[in-house]
PDB file of C-alpha atoms in Angstrom:
ATOM      1  CA  UNK H 178      -2.414  -5.905   9.003  1.00 58.00           C
ATOM      2  CA  UNK H 179       1.024  -5.291   7.707  1.00 79.00           C
ATOM      3  CA  UNK H 180       1.542  -9.318   8.074  1.00 84.00           C
ATOM      4  CA  UNK H 181      -1.645  -9.528   5.025  1.00 87.00           C
ATOM      5  CA  UNK H 182       0.433  -6.725   3.259  1.00 87.00           C
ATOM      6  CA  UNK H 183       3.565  -8.089   3.213  1.00 88.00           C
ATOM      7  CA  UNK H 184       2.340 -11.774   1.613  1.00 90.00           C
ATOM      8  CA  UNK H 185       0.192 -10.099  -1.314  1.00 91.00           C
ATOM      9  CA  UNK H 186       3.699  -8.145  -2.147  1.00 90.00           C
ATOM     10  CA  UNK H 187       5.470 -11.265  -1.297  1.00 92.00           C
ATOM     11  CA  UNK H 188       2.865 -12.999  -4.127  1.00 93.00           C
ATOM     12  CA  UNK H 189       2.515  -9.906  -6.109  1.00 91.00           C
ATOM     13  CA  UNK H 190       6.271 -10.469  -5.583  1.00 92.00           C
ATOM     14  CA  UNK H 191       6.648 -14.002  -7.013  1.00 92.00           C
ATOM     15  CA  UNK H 192       4.921 -14.315 -10.004  1.00 89.00           C
ATOM     16  CA  UNK H 193       5.131 -10.251 -11.897  1.00 85.00           C
ATOM     17  CA  UNK H 194       8.811 -11.028 -11.096  1.00 85.00           C
ATOM     18  CA  UNK H 195       9.672 -13.477 -14.003  1.00 81.00           C
ATOM     19  CA  UNK H 196       7.409 -11.334 -16.844  1.00 76.00           C
ATOM     20  CA  UNK H 197       8.944  -8.430 -18.774  1.00 69.00           C
ATOM     21  CA  UNK H 198       7.242  -4.809 -17.011  1.00 71.00           C
ATOM     22  CA  UNK H 199       8.005  -3.620 -13.237  1.00 73.00           C
ATOM     23  CA  UNK H 200       7.991  -5.724 -10.058  1.00 80.00           C
ATOM     24  CA  UNK H 201       8.148  -2.658  -8.157  1.00 77.00           C
ATOM     25  CA  UNK H 202       5.884  -0.228 -10.343  1.00 76.00           C
ATOM     26  CA  UNK H 203       3.117  -2.891  -9.637  1.00 78.00           C
ATOM     27  CA  UNK H 204       4.544  -3.052  -6.083  1.00 82.00           C
ATOM     28  CA  UNK H 205       4.198   0.664  -5.223  1.00 78.00           C
ATOM     29  CA  UNK H 206       0.776   0.636  -6.633  1.00 78.00           C
ATOM     30  CA  UNK H 207      -0.111  -1.829  -4.977  1.00 82.00           C
ATOM     31  CA  UNK H 208       0.136   0.205  -1.767  1.00 79.00           C
ATOM     32  CA  UNK H 209       0.099   3.268  -2.518  1.00 74.00           C
ATOM     33  CA  UNK H 210      -3.535   2.691  -3.886  1.00 74.00           C
ATOM     34  CA  UNK H 211      -4.583  -0.055  -1.096  1.00 77.00           C
ATOM     35  CA  UNK H 212      -2.557   0.300   1.210  1.00 75.00           C
ATOM     36  CA  UNK H 213      -2.378   4.284   1.631  1.00 72.00           C
ATOM     37  CA  UNK H 214       1.914   4.149   1.607  1.00 64.00           C
ATOM     38  CA  UNK H 215       3.772   6.133   0.165  1.00 63.00           C
ATOM     39  CA  UNK H 216       6.745   6.307   2.233  1.00 66.00           C
ATOM     40  CA  UNK H 217       9.545   5.687  -1.261  1.00 65.00           C
ATOM     41  CA  UNK H 218      12.486   4.986   1.398  1.00 65.00           C
ATOM     42  CA  UNK H 219      10.480   2.639   3.222  1.00 70.00           C
ATOM     43  CA  UNK H 220       9.151   0.975   0.110  1.00 71.00           C
ATOM     44  CA  UNK H 221      12.802   0.731  -1.818  1.00 71.00           C
ATOM     45  CA  UNK H 222      14.472  -1.525   1.444  1.00 74.00           C
ATOM     46  CA  UNK H 223      10.899  -3.532   1.617  1.00 80.00           C
ATOM     47  CA  UNK H 224      11.072  -4.126  -2.018  1.00 82.00           C
ATOM     48  CA  UNK H 225      15.121  -5.227  -2.282  1.00 81.00           C
ATOM     49  CA  UNK H 226      13.960  -7.741   1.008  1.00 84.00           C
ATOM     50  CA  UNK H 227      11.242  -9.206  -1.931  1.00 90.00           C
ATOM     51  CA  UNK H 228      13.400  -9.329  -4.705  1.00 89.00           C
ATOM     52  CA  UNK H 229      15.897 -10.966  -2.447  1.00 90.00           C
ATOM     53  CA  UNK H 230      13.424 -14.249  -2.252  1.00 92.00           C
ATOM     54  CA  UNK H 231      12.300 -13.958  -5.851  1.00 93.00           C
ATOM     55  CA  UNK H 232      16.932 -14.156  -6.044  1.00 92.00           C
ATOM     56  CA  UNK H 233      16.480 -17.410  -4.438  1.00 94.00           C
ATOM     57  CA  UNK H 234      14.027 -18.847  -6.520  1.00 93.00           C
ATOM     58  CA  UNK H 235      16.422 -17.796  -9.882  1.00 91.00           C
ATOM     59  CA  UNK H 236      19.252 -18.941  -7.977  1.00 92.00           C
ATOM     60  CA  UNK H 237      17.601 -23.213  -7.175  1.00 94.00           C
ATOM     61  CA  UNK H 238      15.793 -22.765 -11.226  1.00 91.00           C
ATOM     62  CA  UNK H 239      19.805 -21.881 -12.522  1.00 90.00           C
ATOM     63  CA  UNK H 240      21.324 -24.002  -9.627  1.00 92.00           C
ATOM     64  CA  UNK H 241      23.249 -26.044 -12.929  1.00 91.00           C
ATOM     65  CA  UNK H 242      24.206 -22.915 -14.863  1.00 89.00           C
ATOM     66  CA  UNK H 243      25.759 -21.013 -11.334  1.00 91.00           C
ATOM     67  CA  UNK H 244      27.343 -23.699 -10.813  1.00 92.00           C
ATOM     68  CA  UNK H 245      29.522 -24.024 -13.245  1.00 90.00           C
ATOM     69  CA  UNK H 246      29.748 -20.260 -13.185  1.00 90.00           C
ATOM     70  CA  UNK H 247      31.092 -20.388  -9.949  1.00 91.00           C
ATOM     71  CA  UNK H 248      34.148 -22.979 -11.017  1.00 90.00           C
ATOM     72  CA  UNK H 249      34.335 -20.849 -14.132  1.00 87.00           C
ATOM     73  CA  UNK H 250      35.294 -18.088 -11.629  1.00 89.00           C
ATOM     74  CA  UNK H 251      37.486 -19.774  -9.218  1.00 89.00           C
ATOM     75  CA  UNK H 252      39.502 -21.689 -12.028  1.00 87.00           C
ATOM     76  CA  UNK H 253      39.230 -18.645 -14.551  1.00 84.00           C
ATOM     77  CA  UNK H 254      42.257 -19.758 -17.081  1.00 83.00           C
ATOM     78  CA  UNK H 255      41.220 -23.291 -17.457  1.00 83.00           C
ATOM     79  CA  UNK H 256      37.585 -22.866 -18.527  1.00 86.00           C
ATOM     80  CA  UNK H 257      35.539 -22.630 -21.738  1.00 88.00           C
ATOM     81  CA  UNK H 258      35.241 -19.451 -23.851  1.00 89.00           C
ATOM     82  CA  UNK H 259      31.644 -19.499 -23.375  1.00 88.00           C
ATOM     83  CA  UNK H 260      32.115 -19.795 -19.492  1.00 90.00           C
ATOM     84  CA  UNK H 261      34.778 -17.390 -20.529  1.00 91.00           C
ATOM     85  CA  UNK H 262      33.003 -14.739 -21.762  1.00 92.00           C
ATOM     86  CA  UNK H 263      29.285 -15.068 -19.324  1.00 92.00           C
ATOM     87  CA  UNK H 264      32.007 -14.238 -15.800  1.00 93.00           C
ATOM     88  CA  UNK H 265      33.551 -10.986 -17.465  1.00 94.00           C
ATOM     89  CA  UNK H 266      29.508 -10.491 -18.329  1.00 95.00           C
ATOM     90  CA  UNK H 267      28.149 -10.528 -14.908  1.00 95.00           C
ATOM     91  CA  UNK H 268      31.395  -8.563 -13.604  1.00 95.00           C
ATOM     92  CA  UNK H 269      30.719  -5.793 -15.999  1.00 96.00           C
ATOM     93  CA  UNK H 270      27.357  -5.433 -15.856  1.00 96.00           C
ATOM     94  CA  UNK H 271      26.873  -5.639 -11.726  1.00 95.00           C
ATOM     95  CA  UNK H 272      29.723  -2.620 -11.529  1.00 96.00           C
ATOM     96  CA  UNK H 273      28.029  -0.137 -13.975  1.00 96.00           C
ATOM     97  CA  UNK H 274      24.892  -1.577 -12.910  1.00 94.00           C
ATOM     98  CA  UNK H 275      25.492  -1.065  -8.673  1.00 92.00           C
ATOM     99  CA  UNK H 276      27.100   2.486  -9.552  1.00 93.00           C
ATOM    100  CA  UNK H 277      24.254   3.703 -11.266  1.00 91.00           C
ATOM    101  CA  UNK H 278      21.448   2.325  -8.666  1.00 86.00           C
ATOM    102  CA  UNK H 279      24.131   3.994  -6.668  1.00 85.00           C
ATOM    103  CA  UNK H 280      23.692   7.871  -8.512  1.00 87.00           C
ATOM    104  CA  UNK H 281      19.695   6.809  -8.765  1.00 82.00           C
ATOM    105  CA  UNK H 282      19.040   6.349  -5.395  1.00 75.00           C
ATOM    106  CA  UNK H 283      21.590   9.418  -4.582  1.00 75.00           C
ATOM    107  CA  UNK H 284      19.930  11.602  -6.625  1.00 74.00           C
ATOM    108  CA  UNK H 285      16.214  10.618  -4.565  1.00 65.00           C
ATOM    109  CA  UNK H 286      17.972  11.162  -1.680  1.00 61.00           C
ATOM    110  CA  UNK H 287      19.572  15.487  -3.647  1.00 51.00           C
ATOM    111  CA  UNK H 288      16.084  16.214  -4.050  1.00 52.00           C
ATOM    112  CA  UNK H 289      14.739  14.845  -1.112  1.00 51.00           C
ATOM    113  CA  UNK H 290      11.538  12.805  -2.579  1.00 51.00           C
ATOM    114  CA  UNK H 291      10.807  12.250   0.567  1.00 51.00           C
ATOM    115  CA  UNK H 292       9.016  16.801   1.061  1.00 54.00           C
ATOM    116  CA  UNK H 293       7.824  15.603  -2.966  1.00 52.00           C
ATOM    117  CA  UNK H 294       4.046  15.272  -2.343  1.00 54.00           C
ATOM    118  CA  UNK H 295       3.583  12.659  -3.131  1.00 57.00           C
ATOM    119  CA  UNK H 296       0.029  11.011  -3.718  1.00 61.00           C
ATOM    120  CA  UNK H 297      -1.087   7.484  -4.718  1.00 61.00           C
ATOM    121  CA  UNK H 298      -1.960  10.305  -8.368  1.00 67.00           C
ATOM    122  CA  UNK H 299       1.200  11.668  -9.275  1.00 70.00           C
ATOM    123  CA  UNK H 300       2.584   7.932  -8.087  1.00 66.00           C
ATOM    124  CA  UNK H 301       0.048   6.491 -10.765  1.00 68.00           C
ATOM    125  CA  UNK H 302       1.443   9.746 -13.035  1.00 77.00           C
ATOM    126  CA  UNK H 303       5.308   8.254 -13.118  1.00 74.00           C
ATOM    127  CA  UNK H 304       4.553   3.986 -12.820  1.00 72.00           C
ATOM    128  CA  UNK H 305       2.220   5.120 -15.489  1.00 76.00           C
ATOM    129  CA  UNK H 306       4.283   6.941 -17.843  1.00 80.00           C
ATOM    130  CA  UNK H 307       8.027   4.974 -17.670  1.00 74.00           C
ATOM    131  CA  UNK H 308       5.188   1.577 -17.887  1.00 74.00           C
ATOM    132  CA  UNK H 309       4.448   3.166 -21.155  1.00 82.00           C
ATOM    133  CA  UNK H 310       8.283   3.419 -21.443  1.00 79.00           C
ATOM    134  CA  UNK H 311       9.048  -0.176 -21.173  1.00 73.00           C
ATOM    135  CA  UNK H 312       6.323  -0.909 -23.739  1.00 76.00           C
ATOM    136  CA  UNK H 313       7.186   0.981 -26.359  1.00 81.00           C
ATOM    137  CA  UNK H 314      10.990  -0.813 -25.534  1.00 74.00           C
ATOM    138  CA  UNK H 315       9.753  -4.413 -25.626  1.00 70.00           C
ATOM    139  CA  UNK H 316       7.078  -4.088 -28.904  1.00 75.00           C
ATOM    140  CA  UNK H 317      10.314  -1.499 -31.240  1.00 72.00           C
ATOM    141  CA  UNK H 318      12.303  -4.087 -30.690  1.00 68.00           C
ATOM    142  CA  UNK H 319      12.745  -7.200 -32.862  1.00 57.00           C
ATOM    143  CA  UNK H 320      12.828 -10.066 -31.888  1.00 58.00           C
ATOM    144  CA  UNK H 321      15.016 -12.555 -34.551  1.00 63.00           C
ATOM    145  CA  UNK H 322      17.890 -12.427 -32.579  1.00 68.00           C
ATOM    146  CA  UNK H 323      21.348 -15.380 -33.794  1.00 77.00           C
ATOM    147  CA  UNK H 324      23.534 -14.970 -30.686  1.00 84.00           C
ATOM    148  CA  UNK H 325      23.998 -16.318 -27.820  1.00 82.00           C
ATOM    149  CA  UNK H 326      26.307 -16.499 -25.031  1.00 82.00           C
ATOM    150  CA  UNK H 327      29.848 -17.037 -27.156  1.00 83.00           C
ATOM    151  CA  UNK H 328      29.253 -14.098 -28.521  1.00 87.00           C
ATOM    152  CA  UNK H 329      28.942 -11.427 -26.086  1.00 92.00           C
ATOM    153  CA  UNK H 330      31.310  -8.513 -25.664  1.00 93.00           C
ATOM    154  CA  UNK H 331      32.559  -5.814 -23.485  1.00 94.00           C
ATOM    155  CA  UNK H 332      30.402  -3.583 -25.307  1.00 94.00           C
ATOM    156  CA  UNK H 333      27.271  -5.880 -24.435  1.00 94.00           C
ATOM    157  CA  UNK H 334      27.943  -5.750 -20.816  1.00 95.00           C
ATOM    158  CA  UNK H 335      28.666  -1.895 -20.955  1.00 96.00           C
ATOM    159  CA  UNK H 336      24.734  -1.618 -22.904  1.00 95.00           C
ATOM    160  CA  UNK H 337      23.119  -4.055 -20.281  1.00 95.00           C
ATOM    161  CA  UNK H 338      24.913  -2.021 -17.193  1.00 95.00           C
ATOM    162  CA  UNK H 339      23.604   0.382 -18.008  1.00 94.00           C
ATOM    163  CA  UNK H 340      19.707  -1.061 -19.057  1.00 91.00           C
ATOM    164  CA  UNK H 341      20.062  -2.909 -15.884  1.00 91.00           C
ATOM    165  CA  UNK H 342      20.725   0.559 -13.394  1.00 91.00           C
ATOM    166  CA  UNK H 343      18.054   2.122 -15.276  1.00 87.00           C
ATOM    167  CA  UNK H 344      16.231  -0.750 -13.946  1.00 82.00           C
ATOM    168  CA  UNK H 345      16.319   1.670 -10.185  1.00 80.00           C
ATOM    169  CA  UNK H 346      13.235   3.888 -11.527  1.00 76.00           C
ATOM    170  CA  UNK H 347      10.371   1.784 -10.375  1.00 66.00           C
ATOM    171  CA  UNK H 348       7.993   1.446 -12.467  1.00 66.00           C
ATOM    172  CA  UNK H 349      10.558   0.772 -14.884  1.00 74.00           C
ATOM    173  CA  UNK H 350      11.052  -2.991 -15.580  1.00 76.00           C
ATOM    174  CA  UNK H 351      14.497  -4.984 -15.451  1.00 84.00           C
ATOM    175  CA  UNK H 352      13.930  -7.634 -16.898  1.00 79.00           C
ATOM    176  CA  UNK H 353      11.651  -5.544 -20.418  1.00 77.00           C
ATOM    177  CA  UNK H 354      14.510  -4.111 -20.485  1.00 82.00           C
ATOM    178  CA  UNK H 355      17.379  -5.849 -20.640  1.00 87.00           C
ATOM    179  CA  UNK H 356      15.571  -8.282 -22.641  1.00 80.00           C
ATOM    180  CA  UNK H 357      14.642  -6.176 -24.895  1.00 80.00           C
ATOM    181  CA  UNK H 358      18.457  -4.491 -25.205  1.00 85.00           C
ATOM    182  CA  UNK H 359      19.262  -8.834 -25.436  1.00 87.00           C
ATOM    183  CA  UNK H 360      16.628  -8.753 -28.414  1.00 81.00           C
ATOM    184  CA  UNK H 361      18.447  -5.842 -30.058  1.00 82.00           C
ATOM    185  CA  UNK H 362      21.994  -6.482 -29.919  1.00 87.00           C
ATOM    186  CA  UNK H 363      20.719  -9.643 -32.108  1.00 86.00           C
ATOM    187  CA  UNK H 364      20.628 -12.308 -29.206  1.00 87.00           C
ATOM    188  CA  UNK H 365      18.475 -14.984 -29.499  1.00 80.00           C
ATOM    189  CA  UNK H 366      15.869 -15.576 -26.846  1.00 75.00           C
ATOM    190  CA  UNK H 367      16.573 -18.597 -24.681  1.00 77.00           C
ATOM    191  CA  UNK H 368      19.819 -16.693 -24.192  1.00 83.00           C
ATOM    192  CA  UNK H 369      18.877 -13.388 -22.956  1.00 82.00           C
ATOM    193  CA  UNK H 370      15.772 -14.559 -20.864  1.00 81.00           C
ATOM    194  CA  UNK H 371      18.436 -16.724 -19.301  1.00 85.00           C
ATOM    195  CA  UNK H 372      21.230 -14.361 -19.386  1.00 90.00           C
ATOM    196  CA  UNK H 373      18.037 -11.347 -17.753  1.00 89.00           C
ATOM    197  CA  UNK H 374      17.737 -13.775 -14.937  1.00 87.00           C
ATOM    198  CA  UNK H 375      21.048 -14.970 -14.135  1.00 91.00           C
ATOM    199  CA  UNK H 376      22.531 -11.513 -14.521  1.00 93.00           C
ATOM    200  CA  UNK H 377      19.629 -10.178 -11.762  1.00 90.00           C
ATOM    201  CA  UNK H 378      21.245 -12.732  -9.556  1.00 92.00           C
ATOM    202  CA  UNK H 379      24.948 -10.731  -8.148  1.00 93.00           C
ATOM    203  CA  UNK H 380      23.323  -7.173  -8.121  1.00 91.00           C
ATOM    204  CA  UNK H 381      20.064  -8.731  -6.295  1.00 88.00           C
ATOM    205  CA  UNK H 382      22.093 -10.236  -3.185  1.00 88.00           C
ATOM    206  CA  UNK H 383      24.764  -6.982  -3.659  1.00 87.00           C
ATOM    207  CA  UNK H 384      22.108  -4.414  -2.986  1.00 82.00           C
ATOM    208  CA  UNK H 385      20.265  -5.716   0.117  1.00 79.00           C
ATOM    209  CA  UNK H 386      23.743  -6.620   1.639  1.00 80.00           C
ATOM    210  CA  UNK H 387      25.272  -2.896   1.149  1.00 78.00           C
ATOM    211  CA  UNK H 388      21.239  -1.782   1.743  1.00 71.00           C
ATOM    212  CA  UNK H 389      20.018  -3.902   3.825  1.00 64.00           C
ATOM    213  CA  UNK H 390      21.228  -6.021   5.782  1.00 64.00           C
ATOM    214  CA  UNK H 391      23.893  -3.135   6.827  1.00 61.00           C
ATOM    215  CA  UNK H 392      20.272  -0.980   9.362  1.00 57.00           C
ATOM    216  CA  UNK H 393      18.985  -4.703   9.324  1.00 55.00           C
ATOM    217  CA  UNK H 394      15.450  -4.469  11.408  1.00 55.00           C
ATOM    218  CA  UNK H 395      14.080  -8.266  11.424  1.00 56.00           C
ATOM    219  CA  UNK H 396      10.481  -8.231  11.237  1.00 63.00           C
ATOM    220  CA  UNK H 397       8.286 -10.867  10.648  1.00 70.00           C
ATOM    221  CA  UNK H 398       5.919  -9.399   8.833  1.00 72.00           C
ATOM    222  CA  UNK H 399       8.710  -9.188   6.773  1.00 79.00           C
ATOM    223  CA  UNK H 400       9.894 -12.639   6.497  1.00 85.00           C
ATOM    224  CA  UNK H 401       6.156 -13.647   5.612  1.00 89.00           C
ATOM    225  CA  UNK H 402       6.704 -11.443   2.177  1.00 90.00           C
ATOM    226  CA  UNK H 403       9.303 -12.809   1.993  1.00 92.00           C
ATOM    227  CA  UNK H 404       8.892 -16.533   2.275  1.00 93.00           C
ATOM    228  CA  UNK H 405       5.812 -15.742   0.305  1.00 95.00           C
ATOM    229  CA  UNK H 406       8.090 -14.219  -2.825  1.00 94.00           C
ATOM    230  CA  UNK H 407       9.864 -17.383  -2.640  1.00 95.00           C
ATOM    231  CA  UNK H 408       7.157 -20.383  -2.858  1.00 95.00           C
ATOM    232  CA  UNK H 409       5.475 -18.137  -5.750  1.00 94.00           C
ATOM    233  CA  UNK H 410       8.262 -17.142  -7.806  1.00 93.00           C
ATOM    234  CA  UNK H 411       9.399 -20.646  -7.078  1.00 93.00           C
ATOM    235  CA  UNK H 412       6.167 -22.035  -8.599  1.00 92.00           C
ATOM    236  CA  UNK H 413       5.920 -19.781 -11.123  1.00 89.00           C
ATOM    237  CA  UNK H 414       9.481 -18.740 -13.128  1.00 87.00           C
ATOM    238  CA  UNK H 415       8.966 -21.459 -15.867  1.00 82.00           C
ATOM    239  CA  UNK H 416       5.434 -21.623 -17.166  1.00 83.00           C
ATOM    240  CA  UNK H 417       5.879 -17.497 -16.961  1.00 74.00           C
ATOM    241  CA  UNK H 418       9.677 -17.780 -18.222  1.00 69.00           C
ATOM    242  CA  UNK H 419       7.715 -20.121 -21.228  1.00 73.00           C
ATOM    243  CA  UNK H 420       4.643 -17.752 -21.418  1.00 71.00           C
ATOM    244  CA  UNK H 421       7.473 -14.603 -22.235  1.00 63.00           C
ATOM    245  CA  UNK H 422       9.247 -16.357 -25.235  1.00 62.00           C
ATOM    246  CA  UNK H 423       5.005 -16.695 -26.667  1.00 67.00           C
ATOM    247  CA  UNK H 424       3.346 -12.703 -26.057  1.00 65.00           C
ATOM    248  CA  UNK H 425       4.674 -10.138 -26.969  1.00 66.00           C
ATOM    249  CA  UNK H 426       4.232  -7.795 -23.535  1.00 63.00           C
ATOM    250  CA  UNK H 427       5.354  -4.632 -24.944  1.00 69.00           C
ATOM    251  CA  UNK H 428       1.770  -3.580 -25.953  1.00 72.00           C
ATOM    252  CA  UNK H 429       0.247  -5.172 -22.959  1.00 69.00           C
ATOM    253  CA  UNK H 430       2.021  -2.965 -20.887  1.00 72.00           C
ATOM    254  CA  UNK H 431       1.521   0.188 -23.054  1.00 80.00           C
ATOM    255  CA  UNK H 432      -2.282  -0.480 -22.476  1.00 76.00           C
ATOM    256  CA  UNK H 433      -1.815  -0.564 -18.326  1.00 72.00           C
ATOM    257  CA  UNK H 434       0.026   2.022 -18.521  1.00 75.00           C
ATOM    258  CA  UNK H 435      -2.288   4.119 -19.864  1.00 84.00           C
ATOM    259  CA  UNK H 436      -5.049   3.223 -17.426  1.00 77.00           C
ATOM    260  CA  UNK H 437      -2.681   3.543 -15.015  1.00 74.00           C
ATOM    261  CA  UNK H 438      -1.822   7.321 -15.947  1.00 82.00           C
ATOM    262  CA  UNK H 439      -6.115   7.577 -16.261  1.00 81.00           C
ATOM    263  CA  UNK H 440      -6.491   6.187 -13.024  1.00 70.00           C
ATOM    264  CA  UNK H 441      -3.956   9.199 -11.588  1.00 70.00           C
ATOM    265  CA  UNK H 442      -5.380  11.057 -13.355  1.00 80.00           C
ATOM    266  CA  UNK H 443      -9.530  11.040 -12.687  1.00 74.00           C
ATOM    267  CA  UNK H 444      -8.197  10.890  -9.125  1.00 64.00           C
ATOM    268  CA  UNK H 445      -6.856  14.060  -9.198  1.00 67.00           C
ATOM    269  CA  UNK H 446     -10.570  15.942  -9.991  1.00 62.00           C
TER     270      UNK H 446
END
């Protein structure tokens, strides 16, 4: 059962990660409603490991950009201005996201979330509410941008780092929040999508390094989840990125959030 669960979660992670909806939210909904598991601490660690699968998928898909950024970092003083700004952007956003993510996890630890009366109904209500917030932000955002990497400023980096930091909460979409934030800052759709996914690479890698690998226990079932997240992520990233450029997902996210809340309310009765 554990192996089957990890495979299903890996497939979901591989598909949903590229859409402006919360992959963690979807994973938590599946675990709480279909597998009847609501251990939040264990879930966050498992979800983080599944993100490592889509991390490698994105790393392969954006390999040219990543290689250029690595070269630009090594030869920072002799690289072009656009690469310099992108490298600086990644450093600032990663630091801010790391601080915010650590603070949120500490807060969850202080309130001792495991002792809260968590049920699939309460989780549905919480995630549904956060999904609606994400959807509203996407609907309200103008998509008529003109900026690209050359126009990145430190203010943009701080703003985007904070947006990505809030996505530590399951139900708030990282890609949804960051893409909406880029569009709000008048960046073009192509630049917004590319920068949104590239800025996820260092924080996902560092988060796994700090939170998972320090006391990591290898489980074959988790490895299969990682593999399926990688395979489906690699198979779907191009198609779903193109789909994200053409379809407004805000209304869908709001509708889905309302359905999740209604499910939670019905479960209470």
